[in-house]
Amino acid sequence: MTAPEYPWERPLGAHPRPDGTSEFRVWAPRAGTLAVRAGGVEHALQDEGYGVYGAEIEAAPGTDYEFVVDGEALPDPSSRWQPDGLRGPSRVLDAAAFEWTDEGWAGVRVPELVIYELHVGTFTPEGTFEAAIPYLEGLRELGITALELMPVAEFPGRHGWGYDGVYISAAHSAYGGPQGLAAFVDAAHAAGLAVLLDVVYNHVGASGAAALEAFGPYFTEKHHTAWGRAMNFDDADCDPVREWALQSAEQWVRDFHLDGLRLDAIHAIVDAGAEHLVAAVSRRVHDITPDAIVIAESGLNDPKVIRPPELGGWGCDAAWADDFHHALRVLTTGETEGWYGEFDSLGTLAKALHRPYVHDGSYSEFRRRRFGAPAEDRPPQQFVVFAQNHDQVGNRAYGDRLPEPARRLAAFSTLLAPFTPMLFMGEEHGEPAPFQFFSDHIDAEIAEATREGRREEFAAFAAFGEDVPDPQDPETFERSKLTRQGDPELRDLYGRLLELRRELPHGEAADIAYDEHSGWLSARRGPYLLVTNFADARVHVPCEEPGEIVLATHRPTVEPGYVVLGPLSGVVLR
Amino acid sequence: MTAPEYPWERPLGAHPRPDGTSEFRVWAPRAGTLAVRAGGVEHALQDEGYGVYGAEIEAAPGTDYEFVVDGEALPDPSSRWQPDGLRGPSRVLDAAAFEWTDEGWAGVRVPELVIYELHVGTFTPEGTFEAAIPYLEGLRELGITALELMPVAEFPGRHGWGYDGVYISAAHSAYGGPQGLAAFVDAAHAAGLAVLLDVVYNHVGASGAAALEAFGPYFTEKHHTAWGRAMNFDDADCDPVREWALQSAEQWVRDFHLDGLRLDAIHAIVDAGAEHLVAAVSRRVHDITPDAIVIAESGLNDPKVIRPPELGGWGCDAAWADDFHHALRVLTTGETEGWYGEFDSLGTLAKALHRPYVHDGSYSEFRRRRFGAPAEDRPPQQFVVFAQNHDQVGNRAYGDRLPEPARRLAAFSTLLAPFTPMLFMGEEHGEPAPFQFFSDHIDAEIAEATREGRREEFAAFAAFGEDVPDPQDPETFERSKLTRQGDPELRDLYGRLLELRRELPHGEAADIAYDEHSGWLSARRGPYLLVTNFADARVHVPCEEPGEIVLATHRPTVEPGYVVLGPLSGVVLR
């Protein structure tokens, strides 16, 4: 940690001190007049230079406060607590007051990661951090080692996916706020589970843009993304905006004991400066906890994201690799719509099983360009793969999960791959509830735009009529909650797959072989031979000495010189 | 060289064959109808896929041709010869026909580079390649080792700076076309001079955008630069556009024996793909000639540009470093307008003398952000420094060169620095002619916009009235031609500085010391002590044992314990 050189590098937000006062600091270069109103009393702030203002005033933890910018009371952009939601006051949080019990927690290393993506709002009927705690032991027993919480930064309304958060340092009030999150992380550690947090730095929810803009240029016209103007990470006055994000990343790891972060859609973080914001996040988080795990959701297929800085990389520990999903999805379901079209072969999955960038500089017909770069130098564990995730399920028109016939083989392929596997909550028991796109927008205009956007997105597909679920309908949210009704046998298979996974040596899959025509694919991992059948029919896979059957998704048979697999099934031989 | 995998990777443009035919190939996905008209006859082209069309037809070298796109005859985007200018037909060039005499040419390595930036149009009264040849010997005698030609790609009209070129593979017709260029390079090699070429991939001149767009999406709305829509280097269908640039870079080095390229304004080449276009240019050019020298004009202050690919770099051999210029300019002229303001100290120059990124992650008040990154790992020779260049002279309102009192000390500081020095033509004799901004636009609208743009640019400065030279006035061009009237003594000093430079060891300057108050700065290079005085007054520089005076810009005196320097002067002691 280097000493702050510029005022915006001092702690932003509200920081209580032992004497009952708190230190407030905000970057507000656009404010004509500025004050902090704490406990109903307005206080002036001192000009620290470069548009940064600070004050030390009487305000114990728990005091509500707002910054009054040109007469308008607004939440603190670095707020850590929004007890009354997005438009309510901020509240002084004493992050040191939480009584942690996780001194003995040793953390989890990347090679041991088995990630479980969890949406707090739909994981339980109550939709809170607290309500989720009783299920943690079960997940650990199943073989999960890390939870990945979908975004919890305060977002508009009560429920939503969370990707339109605004107060990036404040745990969502409807989930139980910062105390709820801390208690959840503490309980997870007690259960032997790491907790990773999905954080969104590529945009803020439209409901909050104006509130941030009143303070300063958080956005830039220099670049545009799918969400409009880019966050200002490389234009004039970008340093305090970068710092707003960087300090937020730091506090999650430092004060909430999160074991790491998942950075949303880094391909939409535009930064032409000498240190990309993602590299800066990675550096700052690792400075606090070298073992912290930084995972990028990267649509770039670019291994620089997961290379160390000394090799010109961005220093992330791992990155999502969607191509593996696409190959697996197409082979197990036969769906070839949109970009799925170019993943329609066993050869594609065989390539993805070596390194999951199917596009590693090769031409993508969907993108109409050569895409990606080879990642031979990166160990398999740096790639996060999945058969399902919130996007691949939830961004389908009806949010339907992977169909039943595909589930066992998909789980087999994902959990026994040499990569870091991730499950989407509920898939382990074949959850019947969908995960649909839902929101609870507080601005009528944004609500309508979201509703319309969703309808238009699927209008191109003839199969989807007007019955695409309305995101603003509370029923869409309710319908997406886990029922935990499902298939106990499937859950048992997940447990056995994860048990076997722990026996597999690290390192890449060897002897990858396949028969495009008949549909089988095999690969070796140490002493184990994994044989799979992606065809809809029984297939004879040539096999000199099949050896012992260690695990199977369905009952295979062995004939002299062959192992015979049923449709969409897999077997592990030793 | 890998075999072409996609049709656009085959040679684009016209390529003659020994049998009197030529192979034509063009990427024209937007063409409804397409033909090549050669020697007055229209020929059909075969569809090679992905919007690429090719044909082998009767057309000997020297045949004029055009592509007929939807009924409109247009030059070849990969044209190598535009004998009648931007809007005339292309002509088949037999690049193998030129009789080279440079078999014995051994090239120049980066540590030996002393670059001379040369604008063909104003270097001689005739403004041609041919007319420049008689001066080459003299430049070599002065100590120059490499010429850097300002852009010669066919641009609108007869004269101009060249940065609005369109046919990036065609040497400008008014300069003498491709044969003129080849003869010039051959003569330079005979004289012992390398030739580098300034190439512009960040935009094309507005006069040619429509002609390219008729063929395909050469531009993208995804990114914008100061010139408008960015070149399409990372959006859908970018591969053929990249190839159009990459094959152009290759042919300059392969067919015109250029010793290297200077890539214009790479900070304006927007490319979020896995291999940045600049890295691709560097790789492709080095594949042809490992010793080729790729120099980036980079305003990024980012050492990744000049790191090798295995360290995540873009593989350029060197990059311009403007900060050194700014520090030197401010100290020698006292000018502090605009961005010069933050270079106003001897400490700045002392920093730049170590590594010329003054902004190496530090805050720039002008840019209002932290900028750049440290470049400690890069050897000094990878930075190109200058006291003058076409931009720093020509983009002043009146194009006036460095004023007389500053010249000797500026040359001393630049030529004895551990970096790669570059001169701007004429500075070596204190050329009295300015280098003004001139153009010869063939489109009335663009001419007027250029004229107005120039006026507006300087309107902010009270000192400049309506008399800012009109770029379209032929007199502005004539006025900018070298007169070669100047100061023979200055030329003699340049010769002696370059002679001494050859004695200096490579590697960074040591013992950099300065006195901000009195104005002196000293540094050691091997056995030599360089002492300079940037003050307007005489200064006593403490010096225990001054030793022998090896070279001085002005006559210094030595007093016990001091060397005494006059205003704006330098001395080398040994």
Coordinates of C-alpha atoms in Angstrom, one line a residue, chain B residues 115-443:
Chain B
I115 CA 17.0 9.9 -38.2
Y116 CA 16.4 12.7 -40.6
E117 CA 12.7 13.5 -41.1
L118 CA 12.2 14.5 -44.7
H119 CA 9.2 15.9 -46.6
V120 CA 9.7 15.1 -50.3
G121 CA 7.6 17.9 -51.6
T122 CA 9.5 20.7 -49.8
F123 CA 13.0 19.2 -49.6
T124 CA 13.9 20.5 -53.0
P125 CA 12.4 23.1 -55.4
E126 CA 11.2 20.2 -57.6
G127 CA 9.6 18.3 -54.8
T128 CA 10.3 14.9 -56.1
F129 CA 12.1 11.7 -55.1
E130 CA 14.6 12.2 -57.9
A131 CA 15.5 15.8 -57.0
A132 CA 16.3 14.7 -53.5
I133 CA 18.9 12.2 -54.5
P134 CA 21.8 14.6 -54.9
Y135 CA 21.5 15.6 -51.3
L136 CA 21.9 12.2 -49.8
E137 CA 25.7 12.0 -49.7
G138 CA 25.7 15.3 -47.8
L139 CA 23.4 13.9 -45.2
R140 CA 25.5 10.8 -44.8
E141 CA 28.5 13.0 -44.4
L142 CA 26.8 15.0 -41.7
G143 CA 26.3 11.8 -39.7
I144 CA 22.7 10.9 -40.6
T145 CA 22.1 7.1 -40.8
A146 CA 18.4 7.0 -41.7
L147 CA 15.9 9.1 -43.5
E148 CA 12.3 9.1 -42.4
L149 CA 10.0 10.0 -45.3
M150 CA 6.8 11.8 -44.4
P151 CA 3.9 9.8 -45.9
V152 CA 4.1 9.2 -49.6
A153 CA 0.9 7.2 -50.0
E154 CA -1.2 8.8 -52.8
F155 CA -3.0 11.7 -51.3
P156 CA -5.4 14.3 -52.8
G157 CA -3.8 17.0 -55.1
R158 CA -0.1 17.6 -55.8
H159 CA 1.2 18.7 -52.5
G160 CA 0.4 18.3 -48.9
W161 CA 1.9 16.8 -45.7
G162 CA 0.6 13.4 -46.8
Y163 CA -1.4 12.4 -43.7
D164 CA -4.6 12.4 -45.7
G165 CA -3.5 9.6 -48.1
V166 CA -6.0 7.1 -49.4
Y167 CA -4.1 4.5 -51.5
I168 CA -1.8 3.3 -48.8
S169 CA 0.3 1.1 -51.1
A170 CA 0.9 3.6 -54.0
A171 CA 3.8 6.0 -53.8
H172 CA 2.5 9.6 -54.6
S173 CA 2.4 10.3 -58.3
A174 CA 3.5 13.9 -57.9
Y175 CA 6.6 12.8 -56.1
G176 CA 7.6 10.4 -58.9
G177 CA 5.4 7.4 -58.2
P178 CA 6.7 3.9 -57.3
Q179 CA 9.7 4.0 -59.7
G180 CA 10.7 7.3 -58.2
L181 CA 10.5 5.8 -54.7
A182 CA 12.5 2.7 -55.6
A183 CA 15.2 4.7 -57.3
F184 CA 15.4 7.0 -54.2
V185 CA 15.7 4.1 -51.8
D186 CA 18.3 2.5 -54.0
A187 CA 20.3 5.7 -54.1
A188 CA 20.0 6.2 -50.3
H189 CA 21.3 2.7 -49.7
A190 CA 24.2 3.5 -52.1
A191 CA 24.9 6.6 -50.0
G192 CA 24.8 4.5 -46.9
L193 CA 21.5 5.7 -45.6
A194 CA 18.5 3.6 -44.4
V195 CA 15.0 4.8 -45.4
L196 CA 12.0 4.6 -43.1
L197 CA 8.6 5.4 -44.3
D198 CA 5.8 7.1 -42.4
V199 CA 2.6 5.1 -42.9
V200 CA -0.9 6.1 -41.7
Y201 CA -3.3 3.4 -40.7
N202 CA -5.4 5.4 -38.2
H203 CA -7.6 7.0 -40.9
V204 CA -7.7 7.8 -44.6
G205 CA -8.1 11.2 -46.2
A206 CA -11.7 12.3 -46.4
S207 CA -11.3 12.6 -50.2
G208 CA -11.1 8.8 -50.4
A209 CA -13.5 7.4 -47.8
A210 CA -16.4 7.1 -50.2
A211 CA -14.3 5.3 -52.8
L212 CA -13.2 2.7 -50.2
E213 CA -16.7 2.4 -48.8
A214 CA -18.1 1.4 -52.1
F215 CA -16.1 -1.8 -51.7
G216 CA -16.7 -2.7 -48.1
P217 CA -16.9 -1.7 -44.5
Y218 CA -13.5 -0.1 -44.1
F219 CA -14.8 2.0 -41.3
T220 CA -16.7 1.3 -38.1
E221 CA -19.1 3.2 -36.0
K222 CA -17.9 1.2 -33.0
H223 CA -15.1 3.6 -32.3
H224 CA -14.4 7.2 -33.1
T225 CA -11.2 9.1 -33.3
A226 CA -10.3 12.8 -33.9
W227 CA -10.8 12.0 -37.7
G228 CA -14.3 10.6 -37.2
R229 CA -15.2 6.9 -37.6
A230 CA -12.4 4.6 -36.8
M231 CA -10.8 2.3 -39.4
N232 CA -12.5 -1.1 -39.0
F233 CA -9.8 -3.1 -37.3
D234 CA -11.9 -5.0 -34.8
D235 CA -15.5 -5.0 -35.8
A236 CA -17.3 -7.5 -38.1
D237 CA -15.5 -8.0 -41.4
C238 CA -12.4 -6.4 -40.1
D239 CA -10.0 -9.1 -41.3
P240 CA -9.8 -7.9 -45.0
V241 CA -9.4 -4.3 -43.8
R242 CA -6.5 -5.5 -41.5
E243 CA -5.1 -7.4 -44.4
W244 CA -5.3 -4.4 -46.7
A245 CA -3.1 -2.5 -44.2
L246 CA -0.8 -5.5 -43.4
Q247 CA -0.1 -6.4 -47.0
S248 CA 0.6 -2.7 -47.6
A249 CA 3.2 -2.6 -44.8
E250 CA 4.7 -5.8 -46.2
Q251 CA 5.1 -4.6 -49.7
W252 CA 6.9 -1.4 -48.7
V253 CA 9.6 -3.5 -46.9
R254 CA 9.7 -6.4 -49.4
D255 CA 9.3 -4.7 -52.7
F256 CA 10.6 -1.1 -52.1
H257 CA 13.5 -2.2 -49.8
L258 CA 12.4 0.2 -47.1
D259 CA 14.4 -0.4 -44.0
G260 CA 11.4 0.2 -41.8
L261 CA 8.1 2.0 -41.1
R262 CA 7.0 4.8 -38.8
L263 CA 3.4 4.2 -37.8
D264 CA 1.5 7.4 -37.5
A265 CA -0.5 8.2 -34.4
I266 CA -1.0 4.7 -33.1
H267 CA -3.0 6.0 -30.1
A268 CA -5.7 6.7 -32.7
I269 CA -5.7 3.1 -34.0
V270 CA -8.6 1.5 -32.0
D271 CA -8.5 -2.2 -31.7
A272 CA -9.8 -4.2 -28.8
G273 CA -9.0 -7.6 -30.4
A274 CA -6.5 -10.1 -29.1
E275 CA -3.7 -8.8 -31.4
H276 CA -3.7 -5.1 -31.8
L277 CA -3.2 -4.0 -35.4
V278 CA 0.1 -2.4 -34.4
A279 CA 1.4 -5.7 -33.1
A280 CA 0.2 -7.4 -36.2
V281 CA 2.0 -4.9 -38.4
S282 CA 5.2 -5.3 -36.4
R283 CA 4.9 -9.1 -36.6
R284 CA 4.3 -9.2 -40.3
V285 CA 7.0 -6.8 -41.2
H286 CA 9.5 -8.6 -39.0
D287 CA 8.5 -11.9 -40.5
I288 CA 9.7 -10.5 -43.9
T289 CA 12.8 -8.9 -42.6
P290 CA 13.8 -9.5 -39.0
D291 CA 16.0 -6.4 -39.1
A292 CA 13.2 -4.1 -40.3
I293 CA 12.7 -1.2 -37.9
V294 CA 9.2 -0.5 -36.8
I295 CA 8.8 2.8 -35.0
A296 CA 5.5 3.9 -33.5
E297 CA 4.4 7.5 -33.1
S298 CA 2.7 6.8 -29.8
G299 CA 1.1 9.3 -27.6
L300 CA 0.3 6.7 -25.0
N301 CA 3.5 6.8 -22.9
D302 CA 3.0 3.1 -22.6
P303 CA 6.1 0.9 -22.8
K304 CA 4.0 -2.1 -23.9
V305 CA 4.2 -0.6 -27.4
I306 CA 8.0 -1.3 -27.5
R307 CA 8.0 -4.5 -25.5
P308 CA 8.4 -7.8 -27.4
P309 CA 5.3 -9.9 -27.9
E310 CA 6.6 -12.5 -25.4
L311 CA 6.3 -9.9 -22.7
G312 CA 2.8 -8.9 -23.9
G313 CA 4.2 -6.1 -26.0
W314 CA 3.3 -4.8 -29.5
G315 CA 6.8 -5.6 -30.7
C316 CA 7.8 -2.1 -32.1
D317 CA 11.5 -1.4 -32.1
A318 CA 11.1 2.1 -31.0
A319 CA 8.6 4.8 -30.3
W320 CA 8.5 8.6 -30.4
A321 CA 8.7 10.2 -27.1
D322 CA 7.3 13.7 -27.2
D323 CA 7.8 14.5 -23.6
F324 CA 11.5 14.9 -24.1
H325 CA 10.8 17.5 -26.8
H326 CA 8.4 19.4 -24.6
A327 CA 10.8 19.6 -21.7
L328 CA 13.6 20.8 -24.0
R329 CA 11.4 23.3 -25.8
V330 CA 10.1 24.9 -22.6
L331 CA 13.6 25.2 -21.2
T332 CA 15.2 26.6 -24.3
T333 CA 12.4 29.0 -25.4
G334 CA 10.5 29.8 -22.2
E335 CA 7.2 28.9 -24.0
T336 CA 4.6 27.5 -21.5
E337 CA 1.4 27.6 -23.5
G338 CA -1.0 24.6 -23.4
W339 CA 0.6 21.3 -22.5
Y340 CA 4.0 22.9 -22.4
G341 CA 3.0 24.3 -19.0
E342 CA 3.6 21.0 -17.2
F343 CA 7.2 20.6 -18.5
D344 CA 8.5 23.8 -17.0
S345 CA 11.4 22.7 -14.9
L346 CA 14.9 21.3 -15.1
G347 CA 13.7 18.4 -13.0
T348 CA 11.4 17.5 -15.9
L349 CA 14.2 17.4 -18.4
A350 CA 16.4 15.5 -15.9
K351 CA 13.6 12.9 -15.6
A352 CA 13.3 12.8 -19.4
L353 CA 17.0 12.3 -19.8
H354 CA 16.7 9.1 -17.8
R355 CA 13.6 7.8 -19.6
P356 CA 11.7 10.2 -21.7
Y357 CA 8.3 9.4 -20.4
V358 CA 7.9 12.3 -18.1
H359 CA 4.4 11.1 -17.5
D360 CA 5.1 7.6 -16.4
G361 CA 2.0 7.1 -14.3
S362 CA 2.2 10.5 -12.8
Y363 CA -0.6 13.1 -13.0
S364 CA -0.9 15.3 -16.1
E365 CA -2.6 18.6 -15.3
F366 CA -3.1 19.0 -19.1
R367 CA -4.8 15.6 -19.6
R368 CA -6.4 15.8 -16.1
R369 CA -5.4 12.2 -15.3
R370 CA -2.6 10.0 -14.3
F371 CA -0.9 9.1 -17.6
G372 CA 1.6 6.5 -18.9
A373 CA 3.7 3.9 -17.2
P374 CA 7.3 3.5 -16.2
A375 CA 9.6 2.2 -18.9
E376 CA 12.7 1.3 -16.8
D377 CA 12.9 -2.1 -18.6
R378 CA 13.3 -0.6 -22.0
P379 CA 16.8 0.5 -23.2
P380 CA 17.1 4.2 -24.1
Q381 CA 17.7 3.6 -27.8
Q382 CA 14.0 2.5 -28.1
F383 CA 12.9 6.1 -27.6
V384 CA 13.0 8.5 -30.5
V385 CA 13.6 12.1 -29.4
F386 CA 13.9 15.4 -31.2
A387 CA 14.1 19.1 -30.7
Q388 CA 12.0 19.7 -33.8
N389 CA 9.8 17.6 -36.1
H390 CA 7.1 18.2 -38.7
D391 CA 4.4 18.5 -36.1
Q392 CA 6.2 20.6 -33.5
V393 CA 7.2 23.1 -36.2
G394 CA 4.4 22.8 -38.7
N395 CA 1.6 22.7 -36.3
R396 CA 2.5 26.1 -34.9
A397 CA 0.4 28.9 -36.4
Y398 CA 3.2 30.1 -38.7
G399 CA 5.2 26.9 -38.9
D400 CA 8.2 28.7 -37.5
R401 CA 11.2 26.6 -36.5
L402 CA 13.0 26.6 -33.2
P403 CA 14.3 30.2 -32.6
E404 CA 18.0 30.8 -33.1
P405 CA 19.1 31.2 -29.5
A406 CA 17.8 27.8 -28.6
R407 CA 19.2 25.8 -31.5
R408 CA 22.6 24.9 -30.4
L409 CA 21.7 23.8 -26.9
A410 CA 18.7 21.9 -28.3
A411 CA 20.8 20.1 -30.8
F412 CA 23.5 19.4 -28.1
S413 CA 20.8 17.9 -25.8
T414 CA 19.1 15.8 -28.4
L415 CA 22.1 14.4 -30.3
L416 CA 24.1 13.5 -27.1
A417 CA 21.2 12.0 -25.3
P418 CA 21.2 8.2 -24.9
F419 CA 18.0 8.0 -27.0
T420 CA 17.6 7.7 -30.8
P421 CA 17.7 11.2 -32.1
M422 CA 15.7 12.6 -35.0
L423 CA 16.3 15.8 -36.9
F424 CA 13.7 17.7 -38.9
M425 CA 15.0 18.5 -42.4
G426 CA 16.8 21.9 -42.5
E427 CA 17.3 22.2 -38.7
E428 CA 20.9 21.3 -39.2
H429 CA 21.6 24.5 -41.0
G430 CA 19.1 26.7 -39.2
E431 CA 16.8 26.8 -42.2
P432 CA 15.0 30.2 -42.4
A433 CA 12.0 28.9 -44.3
P434 CA 9.1 27.9 -42.1
F435 CA 7.3 24.5 -42.5
Q436 CA 3.7 25.5 -42.7
F437 CA 0.5 23.5 -42.9
F438 CA -0.3 23.2 -46.7
S439 CA -2.7 21.2 -48.7
D440 CA -4.0 20.9 -52.3
H441 CA -7.4 19.5 -51.7
I442 CA -9.4 18.5 -54.8
D443 CA -12.8 18.6 -53.1

